[in-house]
């Protein structure tokens, strides 16, 4: 559940003065990250009717042996190189800088897989087709009879011959290269009564290239139960011109010790999209007595990334028990689904008692070239800051609001399905054109295919406030530092499509309204003692269900859990300097706080019955040791 990760990096930099006013500098960096995931999975082939396999009889009875295997996992290795060379200098009171940077990412992903053609052949052999001397058409494996119906095989005890026939590995490779040239000049333009007007102006040019080549079996669509994909490849170039001015407006007046305004702007042109502009205005107002007001408003612009544009079509599978129309009649009567969804299922021609899907849903995903627009956003903030004259105590409160329009998101097949069957205009809903159902032959009304992919989300907004306070003082027993950070989220809304309702996720699982941390540090000679407490407020998702926490299970009333109480996590550590060695020893989650338990049937992120959200610690109490050496 928690991947094993190894990270190594090396970094170097140098500079050399060419003259009194010009110098050259360079930076080199290499890093490698390797992540290993071990897992297990089940696999199967189409149902076998009674009478085909000796000892497994019965008219109208179908058997589906579903063995388990530990042949599941992957190793991802990311190699990253970055090189920078530049010149910097001065012309009078102005400073300038010009640099060239190249970054190169190479990612390899080695994946354990199950050959689809081997499973198909093994199924055909059960029906009497020959095996001896037969070779699978894609993976090239010699046929081996597979004992599907033995307890040992179902329990994962597979012979070496069967493993070699059914299982394999493949390697995919991704290359990403970026070249950037950037040059700017900064200095003072002229002097006002309140001070010098500063400015900076610059230009930038950037090229990006990507090529992602999946493994051979994935390219051929021969990896059973996994995504199939093609080669993703594309390039772009970006040009930019930018500038910023810093203007001292007032100084040494009542309630205005100092007032400064900053204005910046940028023009951007991206070859794969087009051009756009961004700007930012900020004010910094020192009132006096340690009080200061800060405020700002800015815009941003992000063109679609190469991967979002050129992702080659991928195929994956969704379990049929996710079909929103399964047994929709009884579920509507029990209040488990909305009347609107029940009505849409009826309009789709699905019988109210349909409950036995036969096959998985095939989900297609691809890039959005020619369709995607750029993301744009507007951010606003205003805050009050206080510091004592001796800087022993400081506090601040900042209110903020960020709204993103047209955010680029990878809308999965399940999102498309739910948006279709929750639509208030089902018959004219464009997303329903991306969902196909089977015709009911043999009683199968299940969803056949769904098409998702990258698209622009209508709107996303976050509004809240950050509170910070700090205190430091020197006592006879050492230097004590205390810092408190607290965030209150008033609104986190999301609108997927222009005609979709706004959903406020604040207070739901994964989005606590209140969160924060308290740091206490005591430094005494070469020893430093640290204590950290992190906290997250209570959350629940009951407002997203028709009947709150009430359900009906097999005709019996019941209750499910979709809530988590407030949680606190505590970490303590001690740090000591031994010459050039810096050693830290500590214990995280000291009181071994377990993650909250929620119902797996609540459609929330869970592992077993433990809530799987970033706020909660899944590893429990643990010790850690960090040793570093300073050259």
Coordinates of C-alpha atoms in Angstrom, one line a residue, residues 316 318 361-365 410-420 431 434-435 447 449-453:
X316 CA -9.0 0.6 -19.4
X318 CA -14.4 -0.3 -15.0
X361 CA -17.1 -1.5 -18.9
X362 CA -14.4 -0.5 -21.5
X363 CA -13.2 3.1 -20.8
X364 CA -11.4 5.1 -23.5
X365 CA -9.2 8.1 -22.7
X410 CA -8.7 14.3 -16.9
X411 CA -12.3 13.3 -16.6
X412 CA -12.5 9.6 -16.2
X413 CA -15.1 7.2 -17.6
X414 CA -16.9 7.0 -14.3
X415 CA -17.2 10.8 -14.1
X416 CA -18.8 10.8 -17.6
X417 CA -21.2 8.0 -16.6
X418 CA -22.4 9.7 -13.5
X419 CA -22.7 13.1 -15.2
X420 CA -24.8 11.5 -17.8
X431 CA -22.0 13.4 -22.3
X434 CA -20.0 9.1 -24.9
X435 CA -21.7 6.2 -23.1
X447 CA -22.7 -0.4 -20.1
X449 CA -18.1 1.6 -23.5
X450 CA -17.5 5.1 -22.2
X451 CA -15.2 7.8 -23.5
X452 CA -13.4 10.3 -21.2
X453 CA -10.3 12.3 -21.5

